[in-house]
Coordinates of C-alpha atoms and ligand atoms in Angstrom, one line a residue:
Chain A
X412 CA 41.7 -5.3 23.1
X413 CA 40.3 -3.9 19.5
X414 CA 37.0 -1.9 20.0
X415 CA 33.9 -3.1 18.5
X416 CA 33.5 -2.2 15.3
X417 CA 30.1 -0.3 15.8
X418 CA 28.2 2.4 14.2
X419 CA 27.5 4.8 17.5
X420 CA 24.3 6.0 18.1
X421 CA 22.6 5.0 15.0
X422 CA 19.6 5.4 16.9
X423 CA 19.5 8.8 17.0
X424 CA 19.4 9.4 13.8
X425 CA 15.5 9.6 12.9
X426 CA 12.7 7.3 11.3
X427 CA 13.5 7.8 8.2
X428 CA 14.9 4.9 6.8
X429 CA 14.3 2.4 4.7
X430 CA 13.0 4.4 1.5
X431 CA 13.8 3.5 -1.8
X432 CA 16.1 0.7 -2.6
X433 CA 17.3 -0.6 0.6
X434 CA 13.6 -0.7 1.5
X435 CA 12.5 -2.9 -1.5
X436 CA 15.2 -5.1 -1.2
X437 CA 13.5 -6.4 2.1
X438 CA 11.3 -8.3 -0.1
X439 CA 11.5 -10.8 -2.0
X440 CA 12.2 -9.7 -6.1
X441 CA 9.5 -11.5 -7.2
X442 CA 7.8 -9.8 -9.2
X443 CA 5.6 -10.6 -12.2
X444 CA 5.1 -13.8 -10.7
X445 CA 2.2 -13.5 -8.6
X446 CA -1.0 -12.5 -10.8
X447 CA -1.5 -9.5 -9.5
X448 CA -0.1 -7.5 -12.5
X449 CA -2.0 -9.7 -15.1
X450 CA -5.4 -9.0 -12.8
X451 CA -4.8 -5.3 -12.6
X452 CA -4.0 -5.4 -16.8
X453 CA -7.3 -7.0 -17.7
X454 CA -9.2 -4.8 -14.8
X455 CA -7.8 -1.7 -16.5
X456 CA -8.2 -2.8 -19.8
X457 CA -11.7 -3.8 -19.4
X458 CA -12.3 -0.4 -17.4
X459 CA -10.6 1.7 -20.1
X460 CA -12.6 0.4 -22.8
X461 CA -15.6 1.0 -20.8
X462 CA -14.5 4.5 -19.9
X463 CA -13.9 4.8 -24.2
X464 CA -17.3 3.6 -24.7
X465 CA -19.5 6.2 -22.0
X466 CA -17.0 9.0 -23.4
X467 CA -18.3 8.7 -26.9
X468 CA -21.7 8.2 -26.0
X469 CA -21.8 11.3 -24.0
X470 CA -19.7 13.4 -26.8
X471 CA -22.6 11.8 -29.1
X472 CA -25.5 13.0 -27.1
X473 CA -23.6 16.3 -26.6
X474 CA -22.9 17.1 -29.9
X475 CA -26.2 16.2 -31.7
X476 CA -28.1 17.9 -28.9
X477 CA -26.0 21.5 -29.8
X478 CA -26.6 20.5 -33.6
X479 CA -30.3 20.1 -33.2
X480 CA -31.0 22.9 -30.3
X481 CA -32.5 25.3 -32.6
X482 CA -33.3 23.2 -35.5
X483 CA -37.1 23.0 -36.9
X484 CA -38.2 21.5 -39.2
X485 CA -41.6 22.3 -41.4
X486 CA -43.5 19.5 -44.0
X487 CA -45.7 20.3 -46.0
X488 CA -48.2 17.4 -45.8
X489 CA -50.1 17.7 -49.0
X490 CA -51.1 15.4 -51.9
X491 CA -51.5 17.7 -54.7
X492 CA -48.2 18.9 -55.9
X493 CA -49.5 22.5 -57.1
X494 CA -51.0 23.3 -54.0
X495 CA -48.1 21.8 -51.8
X496 CA -45.3 23.7 -53.7
X497 CA -47.6 27.3 -53.3
X498 CA -48.0 26.6 -49.2
X499 CA -44.2 25.5 -49.3
X500 CA -43.0 28.6 -51.4
X501 CA -45.9 31.1 -48.9
X502 CA -44.7 29.4 -46.1
X503 CA -41.0 29.9 -46.8
X504 CA -41.7 33.2 -48.0
X505 CA -43.6 33.9 -44.0
X506 CA -40.9 32.3 -42.2
X507 CA -37.9 34.4 -43.5
X508 CA -39.5 38.0 -42.4
X509 CA -40.1 36.2 -39.2
X510 CA -38.5 37.3 -35.9
X511 CA -36.2 34.9 -34.3
X512 CA -35.6 32.8 -37.5
X513 CA -31.9 32.9 -38.5
X514 CA -31.8 31.0 -41.6
X515 CA -35.1 29.2 -43.9
X516 CA -33.7 26.4 -46.5
X517 CA -36.6 24.8 -48.4
X518 CA -34.8 21.3 -49.0
X519 CA -34.9 20.8 -52.8
X520 CA -36.9 18.2 -54.4
X521 CA -33.8 16.0 -55.5
X522 CA -32.2 16.0 -52.4
X523 CA -35.5 14.4 -50.8
X524 CA -35.9 11.9 -53.4
X525 CA -32.1 11.2 -52.7
X526 CA -32.9 10.4 -48.9
X527 CA -36.1 8.1 -49.4
X528 CA -34.6 6.6 -52.3
X529 CA -33.1 3.6 -50.4
X530 CA -36.5 2.7 -48.9
X531 CA -39.1 4.2 -51.7
X532 CA -37.0 2.9 -54.8
X533 CA -36.2 5.9 -57.9
X534 CA -39.7 7.9 -57.3
X535 CA -38.2 11.0 -58.9
X536 CA -40.2 11.7 -62.4
X537 CA -42.9 10.5 -60.6
X538 CA -44.4 12.9 -58.3
X539 CA -47.9 11.6 -58.7
X540 CA -46.8 8.1 -57.6
X541 CA -46.1 8.7 -54.1
X542 CA -46.9 11.8 -52.7
X543 CA -43.7 13.1 -50.3
X544 CA -44.3 16.1 -48.2
X545 CA -42.1 19.3 -49.1
X546 CA -39.6 20.2 -46.3
X547 CA -38.6 23.4 -44.9
X548 CA -35.3 23.6 -43.0
X549 CA -35.4 26.4 -40.1
X550 CA -33.0 27.5 -37.6
X551 CA -34.1 29.6 -35.0
X552 CA -31.4 31.6 -32.6
X553 CA -31.4 30.9 -29.3
X554 CA -33.2 27.9 -28.0
X555 CA -36.0 26.4 -29.0
X556 CA -39.3 26.4 -26.6
X557 CA -42.3 25.5 -26.5
X558 CA -44.1 28.6 -26.7
X559 CA -42.0 29.6 -29.7
X560 CA -43.1 26.7 -31.5
X561 CA -46.7 27.3 -30.7
X562 CA -46.5 30.9 -32.4
X563 CA -44.9 29.5 -35.8
X564 CA -47.5 27.2 -35.8
X565 CA -50.0 29.6 -35.4
X566 CA -48.5 32.1 -37.8
X567 CA -48.3 29.1 -40.5
X568 CA -52.0 27.7 -40.1
X569 CA -52.9 31.0 -42.0
X570 CA -50.6 30.9 -45.2
X571 CA -50.1 27.2 -45.2
X572 CA -52.6 25.1 -43.5
X573 CA -51.1 21.6 -44.3
X574 CA -48.1 22.1 -42.1
X575 CA -46.6 20.4 -39.6
X576 CA -44.3 21.9 -37.3
X577 CA -41.5 19.5 -35.3
X578 CA -38.5 20.4 -33.0
X579 CA -36.0 18.5 -34.6
X580 CA -34.3 17.0 -30.7
X581 CA -37.4 15.7 -30.3
X582 CA -37.6 13.1 -32.5
X583 CA -33.8 12.1 -31.1
X584 CA -35.7 11.9 -27.7
X585 CA -36.0 7.9 -27.2
X586 CA -32.5 7.9 -28.6
X587 CA -30.8 10.4 -25.8
X588 CA -32.5 8.6 -23.2
X589 CA -31.4 5.4 -24.3
X590 CA -27.9 6.9 -24.4
X591 CA -28.2 8.0 -20.6
X592 CA -28.9 4.6 -19.5
X593 CA -26.1 3.1 -21.5
X594 CA -24.0 5.5 -19.8
X595 CA -25.0 4.8 -16.2
X596 CA -24.9 0.9 -16.8
X597 CA -21.1 2.2 -17.8
X598 CA -20.4 4.0 -14.9
X599 CA -22.0 0.6 -13.2
X600 CA -19.3 -1.1 -14.6
X601 CA -16.2 0.8 -13.8
X602 CA -17.3 0.8 -10.4
X603 CA -17.6 -2.4 -9.8
X604 CA -14.2 -3.6 -11.9
X605 CA -13.0 -1.0 -9.4
X606 CA -14.4 -2.5 -6.6
X607 CA -13.0 -5.9 -8.1
X608 CA -9.4 -4.5 -8.5
X609 CA -9.5 -3.6 -4.9
X610 CA -10.7 -7.0 -3.9
X611 CA -7.7 -8.8 -5.8
X612 CA -5.3 -6.0 -4.4
X613 CA -6.0 -7.0 -1.0
X614 CA -6.0 -10.9 -1.4
X615 CA -2.6 -10.2 -2.7
X616 CA -1.3 -7.8 -0.3
X617 CA -2.4 -10.1 2.6
X618 CA -0.9 -13.1 0.1
X619 CA 2.1 -11.0 0.4
X620 CA 2.1 -10.1 4.0
X621 CA 1.8 -13.8 4.7
X622 CA 4.9 -14.9 3.0
X623 CA 7.1 -12.1 4.5
X624 CA 5.5 -12.2 8.4
X625 CA 9.0 -13.1 9.9
X626 CA 10.8 -10.4 7.7
X627 CA 8.2 -7.9 8.9
X628 CA 8.5 -8.9 12.5
X629 CA 12.2 -8.9 12.1
X630 CA 11.7 -5.6 10.7
X631 CA 9.6 -4.4 13.3
X632 CA 11.7 -5.6 16.4
X633 CA 14.7 -3.8 15.0
X634 CA 12.7 -0.6 15.5
X635 CA 11.1 -0.4 11.9
X636 CA 7.8 1.7 12.3
X637 CA 4.8 0.8 10.9
X638 CA 4.7 3.5 8.2
X639 CA 8.1 2.1 7.3
X640 CA 7.3 -1.6 6.9
X641 CA 3.8 -0.8 5.3
X642 CA 5.7 1.7 2.8
X643 CA 7.9 -0.9 1.7
X644 CA 4.8 -2.9 1.0
X645 CA 3.5 -0.1 -1.0
X646 CA 6.9 0.4 -3.1
X647 CA 6.2 -3.2 -4.2
X648 CA 2.2 -3.3 -5.1
X649 CA 3.0 0.5 -6.8
X650 CA 5.5 -1.1 -9.0
X651 CA 3.4 -4.4 -9.4
X652 CA 0.0 -1.8 -10.0
X653 CA 2.0 0.7 -12.4
X654 CA 2.9 -2.0 -14.3
X655 CA 0.1 -3.7 -14.8
X656 CA -2.0 -0.3 -15.1
X657 CA 0.4 0.4 -17.9
X658 CA -0.2 -3.0 -20.0
X659 CA -4.1 -2.7 -19.6
X660 CA -4.6 0.8 -20.4
X661 CA -2.1 -0.3 -23.8
X662 CA -4.4 -3.1 -24.0
X663 CA -7.6 -1.2 -23.9
X664 CA -7.0 1.9 -26.0
X665 CA -5.4 -0.5 -29.0
X666 CA -8.9 -1.9 -28.4
X667 CA -10.8 1.4 -28.5
X668 CA -8.8 2.7 -32.1
X669 CA -9.4 -0.9 -33.6
X670 CA -13.6 -0.4 -32.7
X671 CA -13.5 3.7 -33.6
X672 CA -11.4 2.3 -37.0
X673 CA -14.7 0.1 -37.6
X674 CA -17.2 2.9 -36.7
X675 CA -15.1 5.5 -38.6
X676 CA -15.7 3.0 -41.5
X677 CA -19.2 3.5 -41.3
X678 CA -19.1 7.2 -42.1
X679 CA -22.8 7.7 -40.1
X680 CA -22.4 11.9 -39.3
X681 CA -23.6 10.5 -35.8
X682 CA -21.3 8.4 -34.9
X683 CA -18.8 10.8 -36.0
X684 CA -19.6 12.9 -33.0
X685 CA -18.2 10.2 -30.8
X686 CA -14.6 10.9 -31.5
X687 CA -12.5 11.4 -28.6
X688 CA -10.6 14.9 -27.9
X689 CA -7.5 15.2 -25.8
X690 CA -9.5 15.8 -22.7
X691 CA -11.4 12.6 -22.8
X692 CA -8.3 10.6 -23.0
X693 CA -6.3 12.5 -20.2
X694 CA -9.2 11.1 -18.5
X695 CA -8.7 7.2 -19.6
X696 CA -5.4 8.2 -18.8
X697 CA -6.0 8.4 -15.0
X698 CA -7.6 5.3 -14.8
X699 CA -4.2 3.3 -14.3
X700 CA -3.1 6.5 -11.9
X701 CA -6.2 5.8 -9.9
X702 CA -5.7 1.7 -9.9
X703 CA -1.8 2.3 -8.4
X704 CA -3.3 5.1 -5.6
X705 CA -6.0 1.9 -5.0
X706 CA -3.6 -0.6 -4.5
X707 CA -1.0 1.6 -2.5
X708 CA -4.3 2.1 -0.6
X709 CA -5.2 -1.3 0.2
X710 CA -1.7 -2.6 0.6
X711 CA -0.9 0.2 3.1
X712 CA -4.4 -0.5 5.1
X713 CA -3.9 -4.0 5.3
X714 CA -0.3 -3.9 6.2
X715 CA -0.9 -0.9 9.2
X716 CA -3.9 -3.5 10.6
X717 CA -1.9 -6.7 10.5
X718 CA 1.2 -4.7 12.0
X719 CA -1.7 -2.8 15.1
X720 CA -2.1 -6.7 16.0
X721 CA 1.8 -6.9 17.2
X722 CA 2.9 -5.2 20.1
Chain B
X573 CA 6.6 7.4 41.0
X574 CA 10.5 8.6 41.2
X575 CA 12.5 7.8 38.4
X576 CA 16.0 6.3 39.2
X577 CA 18.2 8.1 36.9
X578 CA 20.8 5.0 37.5
X579 CA 18.2 2.1 36.4
X580 CA 18.0 1.0 32.8
X581 CA 15.2 -1.8 33.5
X582 CA 12.8 -1.9 36.5
X583 CA 10.2 -4.7 36.8
X584 CA 7.6 -4.2 39.6
X585 CA 5.8 -7.5 40.1
X586 CA 5.9 -8.6 36.9
X587 CA 3.6 -11.7 35.6
X588 CA 3.1 -13.6 32.5
X589 CA 0.6 -15.9 31.2
X590 CA 0.4 -17.2 27.4
X591 CA -3.6 -17.0 26.5
X592 CA -5.7 -18.7 29.2
X593 CA -2.2 -21.1 30.6
X594 CA -0.1 -21.0 33.9
X595 CA 1.6 -18.4 34.5
X596 CA 5.4 -19.0 33.2
X597 CA 6.3 -15.9 35.2
X598 CA 5.4 -14.3 38.8
X599 CA 6.2 -12.0 40.7
X600 CA 8.9 -10.7 39.2
X601 CA 10.4 -7.2 40.6
X602 CA 13.9 -6.2 39.8
X603 CA 16.3 -3.6 38.2
X604 CA 18.8 -4.0 36.0
X605 CA 21.8 -1.3 36.1
X606 CA 23.4 0.7 32.7
X607 CA 26.7 -1.0 32.3
X608 CA 26.0 -4.3 34.2
X609 CA 26.6 -7.8 32.7
X610 CA 24.2 -10.1 33.6
X611 CA 23.5 -13.8 32.8
X612 CA 20.2 -15.2 32.8
X613 CA 20.0 -19.0 33.3
X614 CA 17.4 -22.0 34.1
X615 CA 16.6 -24.8 33.5
X616 CA 14.6 -25.3 29.9
X617 CA 11.3 -24.2 30.0
X618 CA 12.0 -21.9 33.1
X619 CA 11.0 -18.8 31.4
X620 CA 14.2 -17.1 29.7
X621 CA 13.2 -16.7 26.5
X622 CA 9.6 -15.4 27.9
X623 CA 11.6 -12.7 30.4
X624 CA 13.5 -12.0 27.4
X625 CA 10.7 -11.1 25.4
X626 CA 9.3 -8.7 28.0
X627 CA 13.0 -6.9 28.0
X628 CA 13.1 -6.6 24.0
X629 CA 9.1 -5.6 24.3
X630 CA 7.9 -8.3 22.1
X631 CA 5.3 -9.3 25.0
X632 CA 3.2 -7.4 27.3
X633 CA 3.4 -9.0 30.6
X634 CA -0.3 -9.9 31.8
X635 CA 0.4 -7.9 35.0
X636 CA 2.6 -5.3 36.8
X637 CA 5.1 -3.0 35.8
X638 CA 7.8 -2.4 33.7
X639 CA 9.9 0.5 33.5
X640 CA 12.8 0.9 30.8
X641 CA 14.9 4.0 29.7
X642 CA 13.1 5.7 32.7
X643 CA 9.0 5.2 30.8
X644 CA 6.3 3.0 31.9
X645 CA 6.7 0.9 28.6
X646 CA 3.5 -0.6 29.5
X647 CA 1.2 2.5 29.6
X648 CA 3.5 4.3 26.4
X649 CA 1.6 5.1 23.2
X650 CA 2.4 2.0 20.7
X651 CA 3.9 4.7 18.0
X652 CA 6.8 5.2 20.4
X653 CA 7.6 2.1 21.1
X654 CA 10.0 1.4 18.0
X655 CA 12.1 4.4 19.4
X656 CA 12.8 2.3 22.3
X657 CA 13.4 -1.2 20.0
X658 CA 16.1 1.0 18.4
X659 CA 18.0 1.2 21.5
X660 CA 17.9 -2.7 22.2
X661 CA 20.2 -5.2 20.1
X662 CA 18.8 -8.9 20.6
X663 CA 20.0 -11.8 19.5
X664 CA 16.9 -14.1 19.3
X665 CA 17.2 -17.9 20.2
X666 CA 16.2 -18.9 16.7
X667 CA 18.2 -16.4 15.2
X668 CA 15.0 -15.0 12.5
X669 CA 17.5 -13.8 9.8
X670 CA 15.6 -12.2 6.9
X671 CA 16.3 -15.5 4.2
X672 CA 16.6 -13.6 1.3
X673 CA 18.8 -11.1 2.3
X674 CA 23.0 -11.9 2.1
X675 CA 24.7 -12.1 5.6
X676 CA 25.7 -8.7 4.7
X677 CA 22.3 -7.1 4.1
X678 CA 21.5 -9.0 7.5
X679 CA 24.1 -6.9 9.8
X680 CA 22.8 -3.9 7.4
X681 CA 19.2 -4.4 8.6
X682 CA 19.3 -1.8 11.9
X683 CA 21.3 0.5 10.7
X684 CA 19.1 0.7 7.1
X685 CA 16.1 0.9 9.1
X686 CA 17.4 3.7 11.5
X687 CA 18.2 5.8 8.4
X688 CA 21.9 5.0 8.0
X689 CA 23.3 6.7 4.6
X690 CA 24.9 3.7 2.8
X691 CA 28.3 4.7 2.1
X692 CA 27.9 5.1 6.0
X693 CA 28.0 1.9 7.2
X694 CA 29.6 -0.3 4.2
X695 CA 32.8 0.0 6.6
X696 CA 31.6 -0.8 9.4
X697 CA 29.2 -3.7 8.7
X698 CA 32.3 -5.3 6.8
X699 CA 34.9 -4.8 9.9
X700 CA 31.9 -6.6 11.9
X701 CA 31.6 -9.0 9.6
X702 CA 35.3 -9.6 9.8
X703 CA 34.9 -9.6 13.5
X704 CA 32.7 -12.5 13.7
X705 CA 35.0 -14.4 10.9
X706 CA 32.2 -14.3 8.4
X707 CA 34.2 -12.1 5.8
X708 CA 34.3 -14.6 3.2
X709 CA 30.5 -15.4 3.9
X710 CA 29.0 -12.1 3.4
X711 CA 27.2 -12.3 0.5
X712 CA 25.7 -15.3 1.4
X713 CA 22.2 -16.2 2.5
X714 CA 21.3 -17.7 5.4
X715 CA 19.9 -20.9 4.2
X716 CA 23.5 -21.6 3.2
X717 CA 25.0 -20.9 6.3
X718 CA 25.6 -23.2 9.2
X719 CA 24.0 -22.8 12.6
X720 CA 27.1 -21.3 14.0
X721 CA 27.6 -19.0 10.9
X722 CA 23.5 -18.0 11.2
X723 CA 24.2 -17.3 14.9
X724 CA 27.6 -15.5 14.1
X725 CA 25.3 -13.1 11.8
X726 CA 22.2 -12.5 14.5
X727 CA 25.0 -11.5 16.8
X728 CA 26.4 -9.3 14.2
X729 CA 23.4 -7.9 13.4
X730 CA 22.7 -7.3 17.1
X731 CA 25.6 -5.5 18.3
X732 CA 26.4 -3.2 15.1
X733 CA 24.2 -0.3 16.0
X734 CA 26.0 -0.1 19.6
X735 CA 22.7 -0.6 21.3
X736 CA 21.9 0.7 24.9
X737 CA 20.9 -3.1 26.2
X738 CA 21.9 -5.9 24.2
X739 CA 19.3 -9.1 24.9
X740 CA 21.1 -12.0 23.6
X741 CA 19.3 -15.6 23.8
X742 CA 21.5 -19.1 24.0
X743 CA 24.1 -16.7 21.7
X744 CA 26.6 -19.5 22.0
X745 CA 24.5 -22.6 21.7
X746 CA 25.2 -23.3 18.3
X747 CA 29.2 -22.6 18.1
X748 CA 32.3 -24.8 19.7
X749 CA 34.0 -23.6 22.7
X750 CA 36.1 -21.2 20.8
X751 CA 34.3 -19.3 19.2
X752 CA 31.6 -19.3 22.3
X753 CA 34.6 -17.6 24.1
X754 CA 35.3 -15.0 21.4
X755 CA 32.0 -13.9 20.8
X756 CA 31.4 -13.4 24.8
X757 CA 34.8 -11.0 24.4
X758 CA 32.7 -9.5 22.0
X759 CA 30.0 -8.7 24.5
X760 CA 32.4 -7.7 26.9
X761 CA 33.8 -5.4 24.6
X762 CA 30.6 -4.0 24.2
X763 CA 30.1 -4.0 28.1
X764 CA 33.0 -1.7 28.4
X765 CA 31.8 0.2 25.8
X766 CA 28.6 1.4 28.3
X767 CA 26.0 -1.5 27.0
X768 CA 24.2 -3.1 29.4
X769 CA 23.9 -7.0 28.3
X770 CA 21.5 -9.4 29.4
X771 CA 22.9 -13.4 28.5
X772 CA 20.4 -15.8 28.8
X773 CA 22.4 -19.4 29.1
X774 CA 21.8 -22.7 30.2
X775 CA 25.7 -23.7 29.8
X776 CA 27.3 -22.8 33.4
X777 CA 31.0 -22.9 31.8
X778 CA 30.2 -19.5 30.6
X779 CA 29.4 -17.3 34.1
X780 CA 32.7 -17.8 34.7
X781 CA 34.1 -16.8 31.9
X782 CA 33.0 -12.7 32.2
X783 CA 34.1 -12.4 36.3
X784 CA 32.1 -9.6 36.5
X785 CA 29.0 -10.7 35.5
X786 CA 26.2 -10.9 37.4
X787 CA 23.6 -13.7 37.8
X788 CA 19.7 -13.9 37.3
X789 CA 18.1 -17.8 37.8
X790 CA 15.4 -18.4 37.0
X791 CA 13.6 -21.2 38.2
X792 CA 9.8 -22.3 37.1
X793 CA 8.9 -18.7 36.4
X794 CA 10.0 -17.1 39.8
X795 CA 13.5 -15.4 40.1
X796 CA 16.2 -16.1 42.5
X797 CA 19.1 -13.9 43.3
X798 CA 21.9 -16.4 43.9
X799 CA 24.9 -13.8 43.9
X800 CA 22.8 -10.5 45.5
X801 CA 22.9 -9.6 41.6
X802 CA 19.5 -7.5 42.1
X803 CA 20.2 -6.0 45.2
X804 CA 21.8 -2.4 44.7
X805 CA 24.5 -1.7 44.5
X806 CA 24.3 -5.1 42.9
X807 CA 27.1 -7.4 44.7
X808 CA 30.1 -8.9 42.4
X809 CA 30.1 -12.4 41.8
X810 CA 33.8 -12.4 42.4
X811 CA 33.3 -11.0 45.4
X812 CA 30.3 -13.4 46.3
X813 CA 32.9 -16.3 46.2
Ligands
ATP1302 N1 4.4 -18.5 22.6 C1 4.0 -19.6 24.1 N2 2.3 -19.7 24.0 C2 2.2 -20.8 25.1 N3 3.4 -20.8 25.5 C3 4.5 -20.4 25.5 C4 4.8 -20.0 24.8 N4 6.1 -19.5 24.6 C5 6.5 -20.5 26.1 N5 5.6 -21.0 26.4 C6 5.7 -21.9 27.4 O1 6.3 -20.9 28.8 C7 7.5 -21.7 29.6 C8 9.0 -21.1 29.4 O2 8.9 -20.9 28.2 P1 10.2 -20.1 27.4 O3 10.7 -20.7 26.4 O4 10.5 -19.0 28.2 O5 11.5 -21.1 28.2 P2 13.4 -21.0 28.4 O6 13.6 -20.8 29.7 O7 13.3 -20.2 27.2 O8 13.7 -22.9 27.9 P3 14.5 -22.8 27.0 O9 16.0 -22.9 27.8 O10 14.4 -24.4 26.7 O11 14.9 -22.1 25.6 C9 7.2 -23.1 28.8 O12 6.4 -23.5 29.2 C10 6.6 -23.3 27.5 O13 6.4 -24.0 27.1
MG1303 MG1 14.6 -20.1 25.4

């Protein structure tokens, strides 16, 4: 009689099988039919928008802080125009010779008028009507400390008694702290979205596990190892997650570009500092990657836990 | 405990109960020897499938000791069990074909699990399908196969990897007598290559078709030994008659 056609000693060949195509075949190819990729796409889109917002905020804060770091404003608050001008000149001259002062710029009157025109109307030519303080922009080299400000104030008190010295960064302190709390909010949002994503993946993995229970049992009985079986699921879930993550990133990025265009149209100096650099985009591109890793890990742990209940 | 090199399976005082129910298998003590052909008979509900489940490592006994291939499989770490399962071929009573895979892919599955390369497995799987008469159905899904055809796919899948032990639960229950004989010949051929074969059946006609077979009979969960099959050296059926 003819010998049966068997593959000899297939069992001795190790445990690396079922990778790639033949493993993926084991599960029905019902991709995109389930809600998984769409849920992940929405989550990643939301996370992308939130992350862009957070990064833009921190860029604004950092840029503005650097710009204002060594900046001081000296105001001469004096109603009489002659005295005001004299004090301003004396203060500017004294400041220019003061050690540690990098630049002194008396703000020209036209510029001041232009600055306040939107609020007070045209005041040029009628300087008596509304007394506007004289402004001197001062830039120090090095850090601005309370000590240096006090020394400046003492010095200016002699030549310009009407002078008021303010660190420019101080004006924006409330803005900075508001930005900081917004950043915490963004971080919390991203964490919550990540949590919701892994919950969705967990549910999807469990459903897939339930509907493929027989297949899993068969592969298990044929000597498939737990990690072989888990890998099949990981691959399928990773595929879904990659698809959803890419779509979500595209969607989120599109939304961000749209909004960024609107803000750019404002031409506000502060908002312009919120542009995202390549390192920011790199960080944002990591969101779908993290999504895929999270999905694979969740799928793996779910499958391994179910398999451990079998002998 | 000393390990008998000549044994393939050894049961010592094994009992099995499902949950908190009564014992469906009691006091099983026997040894299976390499290269032998065993029939497991008994009435419906006697516990044949349960005993086979213990043999193909799908069930843990509630008491007793089971040794397979010289290793105590009750205490062995779970991670080593796949290695044992790959030395077994199993024909399940309910076939358990993977529903969305073709007949070809179902038969190829054990080889793929074991990491055999595609080009290496294509020929043997096609030959095996030819052997069980299913060449023209090799692309068919199990749902579109008849009961007998599904059974033949299940048998092809069990023997394709040339297992050390073949465990078959009612493997001829759904085929006509001619096909039943043909499948038995396949088991015999495999047996001659050195595979230990255990076939559960309540078809007593089948027993006579394999003259060198040994018979184990289950009666309400207890094993009787009408032909001395479980003694060593085993007494042949032919000699007992
Ligand atoms: N999973 C289970 N849970 C509880 N009881 C079970 C389970 N499987 C089998 N039994 C019981 O164990 C006993 C033996 O069943 P088993 O399937 O082993 O019999 P069998 O000899 O294979 O019968 P058949 O010839 O009809 O296939 C039966 O009384 C059955 O009801
Ligand atoms: Mg049965």
